[in-house]
PDB file of C-alpha atoms in Angstrom:
ATOM      1  CA  MET A   4     -32.788  30.017  18.814  1.00 94.00           C
ATOM      2  CA  LEU A   5     -30.667  29.948  15.680  1.00 97.00           C
ATOM      3  CA  LEU A   6     -32.638  29.587  12.455  1.00 98.00           C
ATOM      4  CA  LEU A   7     -31.045  28.760   9.115  1.00 98.00           C
ATOM      5  CA  ALA A   8     -33.354  30.093   6.400  1.00 98.00           C
ATOM      6  CA  LEU A   9     -33.143  29.470   2.678  1.00 97.00           C
ATOM      7  CA  ASP A  10     -35.251  29.972  -0.432  1.00 98.00           C
ATOM      8  CA  THR A  11     -34.855  28.929  -4.076  1.00 97.00           C
ATOM      9  CA  ALA A  12     -38.410  29.558  -5.297  1.00 95.00           C
ATOM     10  CA  THR A  13     -37.381  32.622  -7.329  1.00 94.00           C
ATOM     11  CA  PRO A  14     -34.213  33.351  -9.345  1.00 94.00           C
ATOM     12  CA  ALA A  15     -32.605  34.389  -6.046  1.00 95.00           C
ATOM     13  CA  VAL A  16     -30.559  31.835  -4.126  1.00 97.00           C
ATOM     14  CA  THR A  17     -30.873  33.294  -0.651  1.00 98.00           C
ATOM     15  CA  VAL A  18     -29.672  32.114   2.777  1.00 98.00           C
ATOM     16  CA  ALA A  19     -29.689  33.742   6.218  1.00 98.00           C
ATOM     17  CA  LEU A  20     -29.083  33.053   9.906  1.00 98.00           C
ATOM     18  CA  HIS A  21     -31.424  34.521  12.520  1.00 98.00           C
ATOM     19  CA  ASP A  22     -30.900  34.283  16.299  1.00 97.00           C
ATOM     20  CA  GLY A  23     -34.519  34.962  17.235  1.00 94.00           C
ATOM     21  CA  SER A  24     -33.925  38.687  17.602  1.00 95.00           C
ATOM     22  CA  SER A  25     -32.113  39.753  14.455  1.00 96.00           C
ATOM     23  CA  VAL A  26     -30.366  38.548  11.322  1.00 97.00           C
ATOM     24  CA  VAL A  27     -26.848  37.334  12.081  1.00 97.00           C
ATOM     25  CA  SER A  28     -25.653  36.988   8.479  1.00 98.00           C
ATOM     26  CA  GLU A  29     -27.144  36.611   5.019  1.00 98.00           C
ATOM     27  CA  SER A  30     -26.285  35.971   1.384  1.00 97.00           C
ATOM     28  CA  SER A  31     -28.307  36.395  -1.820  1.00 96.00           C
ATOM     29  CA  GLN A  32     -27.352  35.756  -5.439  1.00 96.00           C
ATOM     30  CA  VAL A  33     -29.665  36.005  -8.429  1.00 94.00           C
ATOM     31  CA  ASP A  34     -29.139  33.232 -10.968  1.00 93.00           C
ATOM     32  CA  ALA A  35     -32.162  31.229 -12.076  1.00 87.00           C
ATOM     33  CA  ARG A  36     -30.063  28.416 -13.567  1.00 90.00           C
ATOM     34  CA  ARG A  37     -27.639  27.695 -10.728  1.00 92.00           C
ATOM     35  CA  HIS A  38     -29.716  27.052  -7.611  1.00 93.00           C
ATOM     36  CA  GLY A  39     -28.124  23.669  -6.980  1.00 92.00           C
ATOM     37  CA  GLU A  40     -24.612  24.987  -7.556  1.00 95.00           C
ATOM     38  CA  LEU A  41     -24.923  28.118  -5.413  1.00 96.00           C
ATOM     39  CA  LEU A  42     -27.007  27.049  -2.422  1.00 97.00           C
ATOM     40  CA  LEU A  43     -24.545  25.015  -0.337  1.00 97.00           C
ATOM     41  CA  PRO A  44     -21.651  27.482  -0.795  1.00 97.00           C
ATOM     42  CA  ALA A  45     -24.052  30.216   0.364  1.00 97.00           C
ATOM     43  CA  VAL A  46     -24.845  28.196   3.500  1.00 98.00           C
ATOM     44  CA  ASP A  47     -21.119  27.771   4.169  1.00 97.00           C
ATOM     45  CA  ARG A  48     -20.604  31.490   3.647  1.00 97.00           C
ATOM     46  CA  VAL A  49     -23.254  32.696   6.103  1.00 98.00           C
ATOM     47  CA  LEU A  50     -22.043  30.250   8.747  1.00 98.00           C
ATOM     48  CA  ALA A  51     -18.437  31.367   8.265  1.00 98.00           C
ATOM     49  CA  ASP A  52     -19.421  35.041   8.390  1.00 97.00           C
ATOM     50  CA  ALA A  53     -21.206  34.409  11.683  1.00 97.00           C
ATOM     51  CA  GLY A  54     -18.342  32.327  13.071  1.00 97.00           C
ATOM     52  CA  LEU A  55     -20.696  29.398  13.646  1.00 97.00           C
ATOM     53  CA  ARG A  56     -20.908  25.730  12.755  1.00 96.00           C
ATOM     54  CA  LEU A  57     -23.899  24.039  11.183  1.00 97.00           C
ATOM     55  CA  ASP A  58     -24.558  22.042  14.352  1.00 96.00           C
ATOM     56  CA  ALA A  59     -25.355  25.285  16.177  1.00 97.00           C
ATOM     57  CA  VAL A  60     -28.578  25.616  14.158  1.00 98.00           C
ATOM     58  CA  THR A  61     -31.768  24.849  16.112  1.00 98.00           C
ATOM     59  CA  GLY A  62     -34.256  25.039  13.241  1.00 98.00           C
ATOM     60  CA  ILE A  63     -34.521  25.299   9.454  1.00 98.00           C
ATOM     61  CA  VAL A  64     -36.822  27.725   7.619  1.00 98.00           C
ATOM     62  CA  VAL A  65     -37.495  27.152   3.931  1.00 98.00           C
ATOM     63  CA  GLY A  66     -39.540  28.978   1.331  1.00 97.00           C
ATOM     64  CA  VAL A  67     -42.183  26.599  -0.027  1.00 97.00           C
ATOM     65  CA  GLY A  68     -43.047  28.692  -3.070  1.00 96.00           C
ATOM     66  CA  PRO A  69     -45.007  29.007  -5.180  1.00 96.00           C
ATOM     67  CA  GLY A  70     -42.222  28.674  -7.693  1.00 92.00           C
ATOM     68  CA  PRO A  71     -40.951  26.714 -10.687  1.00 87.00           C
ATOM     69  CA  TYR A  72     -40.512  23.013 -10.029  1.00 86.00           C
ATOM     70  CA  THR A  73     -36.767  22.658 -10.599  1.00 86.00           C
ATOM     71  CA  GLY A  74     -35.580  25.590  -8.504  1.00 90.00           C
ATOM     72  CA  LEU A  75     -38.064  25.092  -5.701  1.00 93.00           C
ATOM     73  CA  ARG A  76     -37.150  21.467  -5.020  1.00 93.00           C
ATOM     74  CA  VAL A  77     -33.459  22.362  -4.552  1.00 96.00           C
ATOM     75  CA  GLY A  78     -34.218  24.420  -1.457  1.00 96.00           C
ATOM     76  CA  LEU A  79     -36.785  22.013  -0.054  1.00 97.00           C
ATOM     77  CA  MET A  80     -34.597  18.931  -0.464  1.00 96.00           C
ATOM     78  CA  THR A  81     -31.660  20.760   1.120  1.00 97.00           C
ATOM     79  CA  ALA A  82     -33.811  21.894   4.039  1.00 98.00           C
ATOM     80  CA  ASP A  83     -35.138  18.361   4.607  1.00 97.00           C
ATOM     81  CA  THR A  84     -31.601  16.952   4.500  1.00 97.00           C
ATOM     82  CA  PHE A  85     -30.313  19.477   7.037  1.00 98.00           C
ATOM     83  CA  GLY A  86     -33.288  18.823   9.291  1.00 98.00           C
ATOM     84  CA  LEU A  87     -32.707  15.069   9.267  1.00 97.00           C
ATOM     85  CA  ALA A  88     -28.952  15.355   9.719  1.00 96.00           C
ATOM     86  CA  LEU A  89     -29.198  17.804  12.614  1.00 97.00           C
ATOM     87  CA  GLY A  90     -32.365  16.418  14.190  1.00 98.00           C
ATOM     88  CA  VAL A  91     -34.035  19.850  14.153  1.00 98.00           C
ATOM     89  CA  PRO A  92     -37.470  20.971  12.916  1.00 98.00           C
ATOM     90  CA  VAL A  93     -37.970  22.230   9.373  1.00 98.00           C
ATOM     91  CA  HIS A  94     -40.503  25.054   9.019  1.00 98.00           C
ATOM     92  CA  GLY A  95     -42.124  26.124   5.754  1.00 98.00           C
ATOM     93  CA  VAL A  96     -42.998  29.720   4.897  1.00 98.00           C
ATOM     94  CA  CYS A  97     -44.813  30.879   1.761  1.00 98.00           C
ATOM     95  CA  THR A  98     -42.285  32.701  -0.424  1.00 98.00           C
ATOM     96  CA  LEU A  99     -44.843  35.389  -1.251  1.00 98.00           C
ATOM     97  CA  ASP A 100     -45.303  36.009   2.484  1.00 98.00           C
ATOM     98  CA  GLY A 101     -41.579  36.690   2.764  1.00 97.00           C
ATOM     99  CA  LEU A 102     -41.756  39.266  -0.010  1.00 97.00           C
ATOM    100  CA  ALA A 103     -44.767  40.910   1.608  1.00 97.00           C
ATOM    101  CA  TYR A 104     -42.981  41.065   4.965  1.00 97.00           C
ATOM    102  CA  ALA A 105     -39.927  42.692   3.381  1.00 96.00           C
ATOM    103  CA  SER A 106     -41.947  45.217   1.383  1.00 96.00           C
ATOM    104  CA  GLY A 107     -42.169  47.804   4.146  1.00 90.00           C
ATOM    105  CA  ILE A 108     -45.622  48.842   2.926  1.00 93.00           C
ATOM    106  CA  GLU A 109     -47.111  50.410   6.024  1.00 85.00           C
ATOM    107  CA  SER A 110     -50.776  49.910   5.165  1.00 83.00           C
ATOM    108  CA  GLY A 111     -52.605  47.682   2.715  1.00 81.00           C
ATOM    109  CA  PRO A 112     -54.057  46.331   0.695  1.00 96.00           C
ATOM    110  CA  PHE A 113     -51.306  45.411  -1.737  1.00 97.00           C
ATOM    111  CA  VAL A 114     -50.240  42.554  -4.009  1.00 98.00           C
ATOM    112  CA  VAL A 115     -47.149  40.354  -4.267  1.00 98.00           C
ATOM    113  CA  ALA A 116     -46.414  38.874  -7.704  1.00 98.00           C
ATOM    114  CA  THR A 117     -43.450  36.736  -8.808  1.00 97.00           C
ATOM    115  CA  ASP A 118     -42.580  35.530 -12.282  1.00 96.00           C
ATOM    116  CA  ALA A 119     -44.225  32.178 -13.054  1.00 94.00           C
ATOM    117  CA  ARG A 120     -42.943  32.115 -16.664  1.00 91.00           C
ATOM    118  CA  ARG A 121     -45.348  31.158 -19.482  1.00 90.00           C
ATOM    119  CA  LYS A 122     -46.505  34.812 -19.325  1.00 95.00           C
ATOM    120  CA  GLU A 123     -48.050  34.178 -15.910  1.00 96.00           C
ATOM    121  CA  VAL A 124     -47.448  35.317 -12.337  1.00 97.00           C
ATOM    122  CA  TYR A 125     -47.678  33.681  -8.949  1.00 97.00           C
ATOM    123  CA  TRP A 126     -49.559  36.169  -6.822  1.00 98.00           C
ATOM    124  CA  ALA A 127     -51.490  36.866  -3.653  1.00 98.00           C
ATOM    125  CA  ARG A 128     -53.222  39.838  -2.054  1.00 97.00           C
ATOM    126  CA  TYR A 129     -52.314  41.166   1.407  1.00 97.00           C
ATOM    127  CA  ASP A 130     -54.102  43.333   3.965  1.00 96.00           C
ATOM    128  CA  ASP A 131     -50.747  44.185   5.559  1.00 95.00           C
ATOM    129  CA  VAL A 132     -47.186  42.821   5.629  1.00 96.00           C
ATOM    130  CA  ARG A 133     -48.216  39.910   7.875  1.00 95.00           C
ATOM    131  CA  THR A 134     -51.707  39.094   6.612  1.00 95.00           C
ATOM    132  CA  ARG A 135     -52.374  37.317   3.321  1.00 96.00           C
ATOM    133  CA  VAL A 136     -55.910  37.253   1.925  1.00 95.00           C
ATOM    134  CA  GLY A 137     -56.716  33.812   0.548  1.00 92.00           C
ATOM    135  CA  GLU A 138     -54.354  31.334  -1.067  1.00 95.00           C
ATOM    136  CA  PRO A 139     -51.619  32.034  -3.650  1.00 97.00           C
ATOM    137  CA  ALA A 140     -52.635  31.592  -7.288  1.00 96.00           C
ATOM    138  CA  VAL A 141     -51.091  31.481 -10.748  1.00 96.00           C
ATOM    139  CA  ASP A 142     -52.706  33.539 -13.527  1.00 97.00           C
ATOM    140  CA  ARG A 143     -52.053  35.625 -16.594  1.00 97.00           C
ATOM    141  CA  PRO A 144     -51.681  39.263 -15.526  1.00 97.00           C
ATOM    142  CA  ALA A 145     -54.435  40.463 -17.857  1.00 96.00           C
ATOM    143  CA  ASP A 146     -56.876  38.013 -16.248  1.00 97.00           C
ATOM    144  CA  ILE A 147     -56.436  39.521 -12.782  1.00 97.00           C
ATOM    145  CA  ALA A 148     -56.146  43.180 -13.795  1.00 97.00           C
ATOM    146  CA  ALA A 149     -59.553  44.053 -12.352  1.00 96.00           C
ATOM    147  CA  GLU A 150     -58.763  42.367  -9.020  1.00 95.00           C
ATOM    148  CA  VAL A 151     -55.466  44.197  -8.500  1.00 97.00           C
ATOM    149  CA  ALA A 152     -56.376  47.546 -10.066  1.00 96.00           C
ATOM    150  CA  GLY A 153     -55.063  50.498  -8.079  1.00 94.00           C
ATOM    151  CA  LEU A 154     -53.044  48.374  -5.640  1.00 97.00           C
ATOM    152  CA  PRO A 155     -49.302  48.665  -5.011  1.00 97.00           C
ATOM    153  CA  ALA A 156     -47.468  45.509  -6.079  1.00 98.00           C
ATOM    154  CA  VAL A 157     -44.188  43.940  -4.995  1.00 97.00           C
ATOM    155  CA  GLY A 158     -41.973  41.422  -6.785  1.00 97.00           C
ATOM    156  CA  ALA A 159     -40.435  40.549 -10.135  1.00 97.00           C
ATOM    157  CA  GLY A 160     -43.800  39.549 -11.585  1.00 97.00           C
ATOM    158  CA  ALA A 161     -45.166  43.015 -10.938  1.00 97.00           C
ATOM    159  CA  LEU A 162     -42.142  44.660 -12.542  1.00 96.00           C
ATOM    160  CA  LEU A 163     -42.538  42.501 -15.659  1.00 97.00           C
ATOM    161  CA  TYR A 164     -46.138  43.559 -16.340  1.00 97.00           C
ATOM    162  CA  PRO A 165     -46.513  47.306 -15.767  1.00 96.00           C
ATOM    163  CA  ASP A 166     -49.838  47.447 -17.601  1.00 96.00           C
ATOM    164  CA  THR A 167     -51.385  45.281 -14.871  1.00 97.00           C
ATOM    165  CA  PHE A 168     -49.186  46.515 -12.007  1.00 98.00           C
ATOM    166  CA  PRO A 169     -48.432  50.212 -12.679  1.00 97.00           C
ATOM    167  CA  ASP A 170     -47.416  50.778  -9.032  1.00 96.00           C
ATOM    168  CA  ALA A 171     -44.697  48.101  -8.867  1.00 96.00           C
ATOM    169  CA  ARG A 172     -42.174  48.332  -6.041  1.00 93.00           C
ATOM    170  CA  ALA A 173     -39.107  46.623  -4.580  1.00 93.00           C
ATOM    171  CA  PRO A 174     -38.077  44.113  -3.430  1.00 95.00           C
ATOM    172  CA  GLU A 175     -37.870  42.176  -6.680  1.00 95.00           C
ATOM    173  CA  HIS A 176     -36.931  38.812  -5.135  1.00 95.00           C
ATOM    174  CA  VAL A 177     -37.431  37.232  -1.733  1.00 95.00           C
ATOM    175  CA  SER A 178     -34.682  37.338   0.882  1.00 96.00           C
ATOM    176  CA  ALA A 179     -34.022  34.566   3.387  1.00 98.00           C
ATOM    177  CA  ALA A 180     -33.486  37.288   5.984  1.00 97.00           C
ATOM    178  CA  ALA A 181     -37.145  38.293   5.666  1.00 97.00           C
ATOM    179  CA  LEU A 182     -38.296  34.665   5.738  1.00 97.00           C
ATOM    180  CA  ALA A 183     -36.264  34.028   8.890  1.00 97.00           C
ATOM    181  CA  ALA A 184     -37.514  37.164  10.631  1.00 97.00           C
ATOM    182  CA  LEU A 185     -41.132  36.336   9.802  1.00 97.00           C
ATOM    183  CA  ALA A 186     -40.703  32.730  10.938  1.00 98.00           C
ATOM    184  CA  ALA A 187     -39.026  33.815  14.189  1.00 97.00           C
ATOM    185  CA  GLU A 188     -41.886  36.212  14.876  1.00 97.00           C
ATOM    186  CA  ARG A 189     -44.524  33.565  14.256  1.00 97.00           C
ATOM    187  CA  LEU A 190     -42.713  30.945  16.328  1.00 96.00           C
ATOM    188  CA  ALA A 191     -42.339  33.382  19.224  1.00 95.00           C
ATOM    189  CA  ALA A 192     -46.101  33.981  19.061  1.00 96.00           C
ATOM    190  CA  GLY A 193     -46.740  30.237  19.254  1.00 96.00           C
ATOM    191  CA  GLU A 194     -48.056  30.001  15.704  1.00 95.00           C
ATOM    192  CA  GLU A 195     -47.738  26.851  13.624  1.00 93.00           C
ATOM    193  CA  LEU A 196     -45.772  27.226  10.413  1.00 97.00           C
ATOM    194  CA  LEU A 197     -46.316  25.358   7.159  1.00 96.00           C
ATOM    195  CA  GLU A 198     -45.065  21.877   6.441  1.00 96.00           C
ATOM    196  CA  PRO A 199     -41.940  21.985   4.226  1.00 96.00           C
ATOM    197  CA  ARG A 200     -43.802  20.824   1.142  1.00 95.00           C
ATOM    198  CA  PRO A 201     -43.647  22.477  -2.290  1.00 94.00           C
ATOM    199  CA  LEU A 202     -46.391  24.803  -3.442  1.00 93.00           C
ATOM    200  CA  TYR A 203     -46.229  24.299  -7.209  1.00 90.00           C
ATOM    201  CA  LEU A 204     -49.767  25.381  -8.288  1.00 89.00           C
ATOM    202  CA  ARG A 205     -49.290  23.708 -11.667  1.00 72.00           C
ATOM    203  CA  ARG A 206     -47.630  20.739 -13.335  1.00 55.00           C
ATOM    204  CA  PRO A 207     -43.891  20.719 -14.096  1.00 50.00           C
ATOM    205  CA  ASP A 208     -42.719  22.044 -17.471  1.00 49.00           C
ATOM    206  CA  ALA A 209     -41.203  18.663 -18.362  1.00 44.00           C
ATOM    207  CA  GLN A 210     -43.950  16.123 -19.041  1.00 48.00           C
ATOM    208  CA  VAL A 211     -44.267  12.811 -20.829  1.00 48.00           C
ATOM    209  CA  PRO A 212     -45.555  13.472 -24.379  1.00 52.00           C
ATOM    210  CA  LYS A 213     -49.115  12.449 -25.164  1.00 55.00           C
ATOM    211  CA  ASN A 214     -49.551   9.095 -26.894  1.00 59.00           C
ATOM    212  CA  TYR A 215     -46.108   8.065 -25.632  1.00 53.00           C
ATOM    213  CA  LYS A 216     -45.614   4.327 -26.163  1.00 56.00           C
ATOM    214  CA  VAL A 217     -43.675   2.391 -23.552  1.00 55.00           C
ATOM    215  CA  VAL A 218     -41.503  -0.258 -25.153  1.00 55.00           C
ATOM    216  CA  THR A 219     -40.441  -3.108 -22.879  1.00 58.00           C
ATOM    217  CA  PRO A 220     -38.218  -6.025 -23.841  1.00 56.00           C
ATOM    218  CA  LYS A 221     -39.910  -9.381 -24.303  1.00 54.00           C
TER     219      LYS A 221
END
């Protein structure tokens, strides 16, 4: 097994190789505006560091979000392209699950929250680092304060809103190394992973204005 994992659902552009037992190489850069520019060089870098070629990869792992539309689609389109070109499966993993797995919190419950912009967070609650409770959601921090009160919280969204998440902890952003390790563990256990489809939770920021009139030539 050699998994190529990548995620662009947060400001981190993160890539890793995992051989089924451990991480072989990894790269992470935080730049919310350069996902498309940074992702492929990061893939080249982790392959070069490992002394491997792309055709050695036996599977692709990609973070499916939730995340902002523009950044998230960069990773998913790249993963789909690699999968088609190499003829290997593409496995989706919830980005919040990757953060939970990397948190190192020994016992739950706890919360993972990433920045959803618009003064909102993408979030989910976990019983432990492998077990999410319910589906991810997007909300204003003040609206979920009662639900998360007293719980440790991981992620950039938690760090942004200390009034709601007073016990905020690292990591701030997801790492592809954690995604790959979680995916490898689930695959080894015979579990089915997610389809590589984006988990947006809301409409894109760019929308056609209301009352927009389409003008077509006669």
